[in-house]
Coordinates of C-alpha atoms and ligand atoms in Angstrom, one line a residue:
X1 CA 0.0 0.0 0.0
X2 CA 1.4 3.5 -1.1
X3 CA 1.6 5.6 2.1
X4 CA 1.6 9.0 0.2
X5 CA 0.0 9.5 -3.0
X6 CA 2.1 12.1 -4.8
X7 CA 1.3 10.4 -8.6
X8 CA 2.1 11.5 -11.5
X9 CA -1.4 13.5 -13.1
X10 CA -1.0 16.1 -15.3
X11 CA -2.8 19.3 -14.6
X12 CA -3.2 21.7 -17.9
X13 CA -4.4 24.1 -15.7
X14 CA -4.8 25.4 -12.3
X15 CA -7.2 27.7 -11.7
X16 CA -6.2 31.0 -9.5
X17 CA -8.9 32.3 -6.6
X18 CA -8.5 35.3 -4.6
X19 CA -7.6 34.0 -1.1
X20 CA -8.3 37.5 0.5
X21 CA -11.7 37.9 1.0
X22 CA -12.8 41.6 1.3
X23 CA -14.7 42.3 4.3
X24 CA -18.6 42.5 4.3
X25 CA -17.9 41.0 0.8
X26 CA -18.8 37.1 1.5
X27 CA -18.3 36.9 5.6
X28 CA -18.1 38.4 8.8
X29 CA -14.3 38.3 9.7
X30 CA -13.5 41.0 11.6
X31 CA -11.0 43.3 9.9
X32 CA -7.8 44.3 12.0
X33 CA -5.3 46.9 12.0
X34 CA -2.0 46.2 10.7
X35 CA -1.0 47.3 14.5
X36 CA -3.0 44.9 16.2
X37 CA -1.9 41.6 14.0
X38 CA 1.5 42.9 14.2
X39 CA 1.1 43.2 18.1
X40 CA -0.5 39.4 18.2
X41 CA 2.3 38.2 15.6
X42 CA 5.2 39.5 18.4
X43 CA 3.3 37.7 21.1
X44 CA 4.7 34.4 19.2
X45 CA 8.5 33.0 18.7
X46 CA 9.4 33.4 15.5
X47 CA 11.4 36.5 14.2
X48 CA 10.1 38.7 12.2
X49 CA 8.7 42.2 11.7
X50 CA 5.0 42.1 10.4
X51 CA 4.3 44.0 6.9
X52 CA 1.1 43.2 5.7
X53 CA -2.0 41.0 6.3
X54 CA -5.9 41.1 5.8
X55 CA -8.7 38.3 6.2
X56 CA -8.3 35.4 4.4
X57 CA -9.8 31.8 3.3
X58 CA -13.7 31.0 3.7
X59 CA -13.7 29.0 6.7
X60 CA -17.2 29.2 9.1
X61 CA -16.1 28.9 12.1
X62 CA -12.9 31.2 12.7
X63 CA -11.9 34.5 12.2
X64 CA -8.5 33.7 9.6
X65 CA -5.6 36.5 8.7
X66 CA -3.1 35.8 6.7
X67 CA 0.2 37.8 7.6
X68 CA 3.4 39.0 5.7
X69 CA 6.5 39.6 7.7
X70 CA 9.8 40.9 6.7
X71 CA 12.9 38.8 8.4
X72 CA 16.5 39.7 7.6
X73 CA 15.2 40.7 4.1
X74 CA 12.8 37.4 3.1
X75 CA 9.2 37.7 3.4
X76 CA 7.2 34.4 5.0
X77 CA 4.1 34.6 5.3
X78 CA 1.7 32.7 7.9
X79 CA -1.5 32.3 9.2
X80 CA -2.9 33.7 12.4
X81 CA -6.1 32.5 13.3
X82 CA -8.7 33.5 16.6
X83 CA -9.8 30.7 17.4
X84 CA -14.0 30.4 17.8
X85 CA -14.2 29.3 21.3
X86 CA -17.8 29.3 21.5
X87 CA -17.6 26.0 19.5
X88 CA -14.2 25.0 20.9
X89 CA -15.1 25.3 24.7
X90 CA -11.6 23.4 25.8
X91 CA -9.0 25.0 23.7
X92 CA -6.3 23.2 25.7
X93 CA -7.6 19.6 24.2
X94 CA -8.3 21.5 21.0
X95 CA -4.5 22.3 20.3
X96 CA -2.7 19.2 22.0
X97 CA -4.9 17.2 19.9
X98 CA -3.5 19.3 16.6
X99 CA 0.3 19.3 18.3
X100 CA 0.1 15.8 18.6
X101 CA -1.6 14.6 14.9
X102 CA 1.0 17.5 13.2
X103 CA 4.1 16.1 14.9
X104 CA 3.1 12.6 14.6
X105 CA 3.2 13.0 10.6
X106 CA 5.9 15.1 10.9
X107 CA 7.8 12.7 12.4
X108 CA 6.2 9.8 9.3
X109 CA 6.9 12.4 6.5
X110 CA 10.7 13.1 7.6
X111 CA 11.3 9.3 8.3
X112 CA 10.2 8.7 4.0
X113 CA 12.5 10.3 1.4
X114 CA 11.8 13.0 -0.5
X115 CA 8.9 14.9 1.6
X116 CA 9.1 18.7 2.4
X117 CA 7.3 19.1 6.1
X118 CA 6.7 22.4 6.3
X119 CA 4.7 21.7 2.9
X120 CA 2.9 18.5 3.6
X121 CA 1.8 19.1 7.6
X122 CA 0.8 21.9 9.3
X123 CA 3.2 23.7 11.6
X124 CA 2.1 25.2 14.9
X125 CA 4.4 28.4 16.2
X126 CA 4.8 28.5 19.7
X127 CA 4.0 31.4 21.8
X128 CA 6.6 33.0 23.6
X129 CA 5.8 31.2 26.7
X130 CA 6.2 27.9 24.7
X131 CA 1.9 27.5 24.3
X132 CA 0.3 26.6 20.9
X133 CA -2.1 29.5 21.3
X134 CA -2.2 33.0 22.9
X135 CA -5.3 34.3 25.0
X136 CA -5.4 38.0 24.7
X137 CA -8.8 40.3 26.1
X138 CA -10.3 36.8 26.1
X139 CA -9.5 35.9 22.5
X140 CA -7.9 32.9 21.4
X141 CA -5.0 32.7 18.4
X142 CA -2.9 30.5 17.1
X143 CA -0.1 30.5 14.2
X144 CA 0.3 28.6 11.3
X145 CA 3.5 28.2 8.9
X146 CA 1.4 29.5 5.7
X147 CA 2.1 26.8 3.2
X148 CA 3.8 28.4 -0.1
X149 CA 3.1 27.9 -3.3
X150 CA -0.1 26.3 -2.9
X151 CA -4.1 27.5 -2.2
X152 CA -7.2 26.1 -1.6
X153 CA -10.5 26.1 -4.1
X154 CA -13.9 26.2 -2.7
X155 CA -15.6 23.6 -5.6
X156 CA -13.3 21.5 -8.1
X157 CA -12.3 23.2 -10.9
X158 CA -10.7 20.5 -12.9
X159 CA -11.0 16.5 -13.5
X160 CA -7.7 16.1 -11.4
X161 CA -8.7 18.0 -8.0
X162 CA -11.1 15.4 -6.7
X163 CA -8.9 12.5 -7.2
X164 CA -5.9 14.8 -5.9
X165 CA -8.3 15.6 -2.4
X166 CA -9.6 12.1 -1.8
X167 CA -6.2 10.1 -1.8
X168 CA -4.7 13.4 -0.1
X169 CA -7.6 12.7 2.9
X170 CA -6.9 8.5 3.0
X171 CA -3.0 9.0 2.8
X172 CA -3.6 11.8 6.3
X173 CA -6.2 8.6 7.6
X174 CA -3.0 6.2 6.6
X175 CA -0.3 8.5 8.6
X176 CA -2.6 8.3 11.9
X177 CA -3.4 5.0 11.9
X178 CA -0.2 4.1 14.3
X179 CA -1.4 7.3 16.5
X180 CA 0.0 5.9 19.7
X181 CA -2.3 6.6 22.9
X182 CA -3.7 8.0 24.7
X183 CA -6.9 8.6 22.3
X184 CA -7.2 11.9 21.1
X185 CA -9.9 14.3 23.1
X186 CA -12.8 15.0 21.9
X187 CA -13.2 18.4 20.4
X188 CA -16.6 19.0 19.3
X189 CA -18.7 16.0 21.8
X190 CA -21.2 14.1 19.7
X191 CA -19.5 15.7 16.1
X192 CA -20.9 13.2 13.4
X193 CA -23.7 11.7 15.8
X194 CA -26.4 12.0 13.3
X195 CA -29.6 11.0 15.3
X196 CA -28.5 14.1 17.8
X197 CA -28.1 16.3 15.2
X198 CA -31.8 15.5 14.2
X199 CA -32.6 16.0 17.8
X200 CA -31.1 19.0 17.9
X201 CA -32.8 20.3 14.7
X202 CA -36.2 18.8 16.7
X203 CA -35.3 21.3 19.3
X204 CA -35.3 24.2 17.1
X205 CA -38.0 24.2 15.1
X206 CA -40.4 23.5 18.6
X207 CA -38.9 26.8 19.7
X208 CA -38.5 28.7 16.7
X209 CA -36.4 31.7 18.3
X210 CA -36.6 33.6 15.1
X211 CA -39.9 32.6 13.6
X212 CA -38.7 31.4 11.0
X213 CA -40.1 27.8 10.6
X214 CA -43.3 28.4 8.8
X215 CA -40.7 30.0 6.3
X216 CA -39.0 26.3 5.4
X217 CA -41.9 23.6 6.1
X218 CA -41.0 21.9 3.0
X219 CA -37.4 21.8 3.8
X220 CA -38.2 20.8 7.4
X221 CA -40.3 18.1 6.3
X222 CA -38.1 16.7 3.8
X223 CA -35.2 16.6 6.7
X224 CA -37.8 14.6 9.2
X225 CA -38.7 12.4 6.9
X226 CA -35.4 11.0 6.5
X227 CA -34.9 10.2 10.3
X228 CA -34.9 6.7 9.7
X229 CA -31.4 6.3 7.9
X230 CA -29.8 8.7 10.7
X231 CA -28.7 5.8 12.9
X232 CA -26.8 3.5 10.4
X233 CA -23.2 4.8 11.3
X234 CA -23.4 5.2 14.9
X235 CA -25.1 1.3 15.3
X236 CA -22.4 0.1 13.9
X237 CA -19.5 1.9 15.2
X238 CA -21.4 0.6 18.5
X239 CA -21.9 -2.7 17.3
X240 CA -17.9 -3.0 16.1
X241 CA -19.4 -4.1 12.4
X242 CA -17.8 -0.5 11.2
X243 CA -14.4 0.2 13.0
X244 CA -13.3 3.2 15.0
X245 CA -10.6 5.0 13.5
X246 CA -8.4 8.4 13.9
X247 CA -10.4 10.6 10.9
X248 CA -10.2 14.5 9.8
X249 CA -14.1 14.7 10.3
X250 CA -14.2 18.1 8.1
X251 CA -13.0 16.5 4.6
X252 CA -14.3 19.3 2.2
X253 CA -12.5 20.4 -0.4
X254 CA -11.0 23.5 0.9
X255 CA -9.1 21.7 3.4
X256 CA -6.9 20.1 0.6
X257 CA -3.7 22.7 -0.2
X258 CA -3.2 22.4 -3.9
X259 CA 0.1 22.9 -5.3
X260 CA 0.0 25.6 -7.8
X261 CA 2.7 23.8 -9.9
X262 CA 1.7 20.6 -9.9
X263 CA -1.8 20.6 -9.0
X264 CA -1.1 17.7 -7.2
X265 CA -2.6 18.0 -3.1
X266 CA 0.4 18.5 -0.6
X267 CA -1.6 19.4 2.8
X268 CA -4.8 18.5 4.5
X269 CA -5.5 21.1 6.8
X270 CA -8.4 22.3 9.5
X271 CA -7.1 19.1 12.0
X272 CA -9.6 21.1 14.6
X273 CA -11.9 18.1 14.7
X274 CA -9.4 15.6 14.1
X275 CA -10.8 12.6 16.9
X276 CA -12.0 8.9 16.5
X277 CA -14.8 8.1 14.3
X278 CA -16.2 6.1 11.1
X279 CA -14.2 6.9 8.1
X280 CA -17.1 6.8 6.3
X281 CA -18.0 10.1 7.5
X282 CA -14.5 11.7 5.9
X283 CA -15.5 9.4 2.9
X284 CA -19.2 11.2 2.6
X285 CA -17.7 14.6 2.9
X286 CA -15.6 14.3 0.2
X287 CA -18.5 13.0 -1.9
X288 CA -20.5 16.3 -0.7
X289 CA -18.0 18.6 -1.5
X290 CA -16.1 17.7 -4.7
X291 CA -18.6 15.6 -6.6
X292 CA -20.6 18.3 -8.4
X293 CA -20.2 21.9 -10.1
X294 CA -22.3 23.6 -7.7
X295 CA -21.1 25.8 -4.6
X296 CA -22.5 25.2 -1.0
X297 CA -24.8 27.8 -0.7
X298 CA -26.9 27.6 -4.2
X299 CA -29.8 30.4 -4.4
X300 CA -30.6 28.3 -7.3
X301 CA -30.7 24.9 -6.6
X302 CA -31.7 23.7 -10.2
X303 CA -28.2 23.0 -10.9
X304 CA -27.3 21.0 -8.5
X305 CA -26.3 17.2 -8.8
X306 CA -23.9 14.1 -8.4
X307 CA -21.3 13.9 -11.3
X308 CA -20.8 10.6 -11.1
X309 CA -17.6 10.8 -13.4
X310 CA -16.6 13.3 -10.4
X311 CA -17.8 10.9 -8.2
X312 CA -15.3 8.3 -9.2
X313 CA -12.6 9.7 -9.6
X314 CA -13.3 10.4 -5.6
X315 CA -13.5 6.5 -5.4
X316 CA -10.7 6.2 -6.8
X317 CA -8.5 8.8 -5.1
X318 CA -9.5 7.2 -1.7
X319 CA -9.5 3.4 -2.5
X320 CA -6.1 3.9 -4.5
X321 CA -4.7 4.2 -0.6
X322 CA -7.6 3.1 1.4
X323 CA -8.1 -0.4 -0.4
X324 CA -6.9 -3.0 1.7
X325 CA -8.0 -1.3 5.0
X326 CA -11.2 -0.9 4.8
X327 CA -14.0 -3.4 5.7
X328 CA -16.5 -4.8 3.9
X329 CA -19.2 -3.1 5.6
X330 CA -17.4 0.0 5.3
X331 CA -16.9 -0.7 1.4
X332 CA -20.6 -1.4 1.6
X333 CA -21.9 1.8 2.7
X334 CA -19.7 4.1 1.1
X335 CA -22.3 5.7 -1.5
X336 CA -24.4 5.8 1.6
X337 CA -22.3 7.6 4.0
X338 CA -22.3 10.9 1.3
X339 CA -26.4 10.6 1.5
X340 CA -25.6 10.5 5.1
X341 CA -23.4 13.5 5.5
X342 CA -24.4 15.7 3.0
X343 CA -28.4 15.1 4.8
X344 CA -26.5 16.0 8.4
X345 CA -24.8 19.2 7.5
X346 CA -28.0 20.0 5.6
X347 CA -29.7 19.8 9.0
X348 CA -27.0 21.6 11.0
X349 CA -27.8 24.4 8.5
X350 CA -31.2 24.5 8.6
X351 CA -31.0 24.2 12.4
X352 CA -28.8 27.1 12.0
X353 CA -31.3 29.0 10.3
X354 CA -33.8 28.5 12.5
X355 CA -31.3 29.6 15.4
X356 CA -30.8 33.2 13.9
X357 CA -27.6 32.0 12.9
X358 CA -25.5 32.0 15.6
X359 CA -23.2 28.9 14.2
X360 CA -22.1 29.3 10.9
X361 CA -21.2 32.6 9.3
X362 CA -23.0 34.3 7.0
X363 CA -22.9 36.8 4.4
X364 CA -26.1 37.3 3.5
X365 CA -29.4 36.7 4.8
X366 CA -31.1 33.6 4.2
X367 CA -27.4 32.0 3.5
X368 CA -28.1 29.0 5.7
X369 CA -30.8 28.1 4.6
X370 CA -29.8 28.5 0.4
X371 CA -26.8 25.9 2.3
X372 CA -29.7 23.7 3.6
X373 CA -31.6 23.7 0.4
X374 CA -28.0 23.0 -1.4
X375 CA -27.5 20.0 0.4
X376 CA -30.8 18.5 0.3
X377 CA -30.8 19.5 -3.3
X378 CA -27.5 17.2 -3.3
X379 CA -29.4 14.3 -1.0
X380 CA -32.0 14.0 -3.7
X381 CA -29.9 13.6 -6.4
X382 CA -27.2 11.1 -4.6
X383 CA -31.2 9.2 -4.0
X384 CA -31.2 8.8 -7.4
X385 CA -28.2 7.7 -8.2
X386 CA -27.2 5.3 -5.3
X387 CA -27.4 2.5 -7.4
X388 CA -24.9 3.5 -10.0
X389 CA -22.9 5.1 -7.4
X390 CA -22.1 1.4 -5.7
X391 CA -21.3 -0.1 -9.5
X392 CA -18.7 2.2 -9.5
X393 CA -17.5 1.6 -6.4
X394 CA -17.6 -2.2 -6.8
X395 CA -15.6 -1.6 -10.0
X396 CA -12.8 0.1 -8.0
X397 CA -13.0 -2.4 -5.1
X398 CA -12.6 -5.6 -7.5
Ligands
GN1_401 C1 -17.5 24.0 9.0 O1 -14.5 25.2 9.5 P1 -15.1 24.8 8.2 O2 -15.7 26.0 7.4 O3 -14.0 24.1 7.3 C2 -17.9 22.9 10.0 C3 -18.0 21.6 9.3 C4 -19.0 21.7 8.2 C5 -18.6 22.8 7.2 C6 -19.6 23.0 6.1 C7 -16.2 22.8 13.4 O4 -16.2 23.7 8.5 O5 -18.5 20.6 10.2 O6 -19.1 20.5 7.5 O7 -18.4 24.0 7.9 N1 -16.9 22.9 11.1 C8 -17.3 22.8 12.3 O8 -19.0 23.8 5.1 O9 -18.5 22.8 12.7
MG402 MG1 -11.9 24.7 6.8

């Protein structure tokens, strides 16, 4: 079994995106002076006087800058990042979790030949009191080696990407699979347990904060009517027929550096809720994220579907590692599990929605639920095609 997929793909072309995302254009990061990330950048051991930096990525959940410091005449860049601790209540576990997976493939990707760590795994800067994270006015941040010559996409852009993402995703599974103990904490409690996620969506439309339920019946009965499928992973992560393994848990596509050379993936990043769960759940995400040519948050949802072409070349990318380690029930529910996850985040959405959106960030109104509609749009379709979804998989499996 290959242990890092670096193939050889050719990429005609790679498609350029705009990292910095403008403020009140398509989020709500908060923008900072230079003085302020310059006085946060000090606060961590690494030399360096800061020059520029502004909001970057499209993440949800945190508040991301991406800075450029001049030192002894080069110019690194990295990534600071506050830290949302309204999600992340024990930010201690949070970053010994991420020391822990970085260093461990660290230490895999320095042992092979011909790997480039500060490329291929994230690197936490220590604070100047040797912490992975600072706590300023009650803010949390961390720093991140920005990884060079390489960005993220939002949605595939070309026949490679998904192929490049998936086996990027199983080779990170393959490097953790010797985690030694103790097992890793527990980040977000409950993360992937889809029956409490439909609880929790239960739970807001009863008390519809915003009055927004009347709004999305058709959406909110589409989700309920599902409820019977919610429980297939847990059961049998609880029953041992589907194993327990160390998985990423957020496998979307913009969590897969792309080399701008090469096209080729060289990081997997966002290890916030790396913990133990059904690979299936990584597997699903991928599917959710890279399988069509449709972006998350769809006003129009007429457009959206499974490409199965896409679609396999995500079966391939994973099993091309994955193969000989997954089990046959696993094998078995893999076109399931992207029903599975792309329904769940739908519901997180919608429960979002019906919140007031107080979870994910927005940058327009109505955004969650165009994101719930998206994925539902994306369940209805993968309902269709299940079917041809498992020939291809069998195909790959054989
Ligand atoms: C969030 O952090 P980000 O944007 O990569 C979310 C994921 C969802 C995803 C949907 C901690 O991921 O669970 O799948 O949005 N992360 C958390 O785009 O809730
Ligand atoms: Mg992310």
């Amino acid at each position: 079994m290959r242990i890092l997929n670096f193939g050889s793909l050719n990429i005609d072309h790679v498609y350029r995106v705009d990292h910095l995302v403008r403020l009140g254009e398509t989020m709500q990061t908060q923008q900072r002076s230079l003085q302020e990330l310059a006085e946060l950048f000090a606060r961590f051991d690494i030399s360096g006087r800061l020059i520029d930096g502004g909001p970057h990525g499209t993440g949800h959940i945190h508040d991301t800058y991406r800075v450029e410091v001049d030192a002894d005449g080069a110019s690194p860049s990295y990534v600071l990042q506050r830290v949302n601790r309204n999600i992340f209540k024990n930010i201690d576990h949070l970053m010994d979790n991420i020391c822990r997976v970085t260093d461990h493939i660290r230490g895999h990707l320095l042992r092979m030949n011909g790997h480039d760590p500060l490329r291929e795994c994230l690197t936490v800067i220590r604070s100047n009191d040797d912490a992975p994270y600072i706590e300023v006015n009650d803010e949390i941040w961390r720093l991140y080696v920005e990884i060079s010559g390489s960005r993220t996409f939002d949605r595939v852009r070309n026949v490679n990407h998904a192929y490049e993402a998936a086996s990027m995703f199983a080779s990170f599974a393959t490097l953790l699979a010797d985690l030694p103990d103790p097992p890793l904490h527990e980040t977000i409690p409950n993360f992937h347990d889809t029956p409490q996620r439909v609880a929790q969506l239960k739970g807001a439309i009863e008390s519809d904060s915003c009055g927004r339920a009347e709004s999305c019946r058709e959406e909110i009965d589409f989700a309920l009517g599902l409820e019977s499928m919610t429980d297939t992973i847990t059961s049998g992560l609880r029953n041992g027929s589907i194993p327990m393994r160390v998985t990423h848990n957020d496998t979307k596509f913009n969590n897969v550096m792309i080399d701008d050379q090469t096209g080729k993936g060289i990081c997997v990043l966002d290890l916030d809720t790396v913990m133990h769960g059904s690979a299936l759940y990584d597997f699903g995400d991928m599917v959710r994220s890279m399988s069509g040519e449709f972006e998350e948050n769809e006003e129009d949802q007429s457009g959206v579907a499974l490409d199965l072409d896409r679609y396999e070349q995500i079966v391939k990318g994973y099993l091309d590692i994955a193969h000989d380690v997954l089990v046959d029930r696993e094998v078995e529910l893999l076109p399931f599990s992207a029903k599975l996850i792309t329904y769940e985040i739908g519901i997180r959405f919608l429960k979002d929605y019906l919140d007031g959106d107080v979870y994910f960030k927005i940058g327009r109104p109505h955004e969650n639920l165009d994101r719930a509609r998206t994925q539902f749009a994306l369940v209805r379709s993968i309902i269709e095609k299940e079917d041809a979804m498992a020939a291809v998989t069998a195909r790959h499996m054989g």
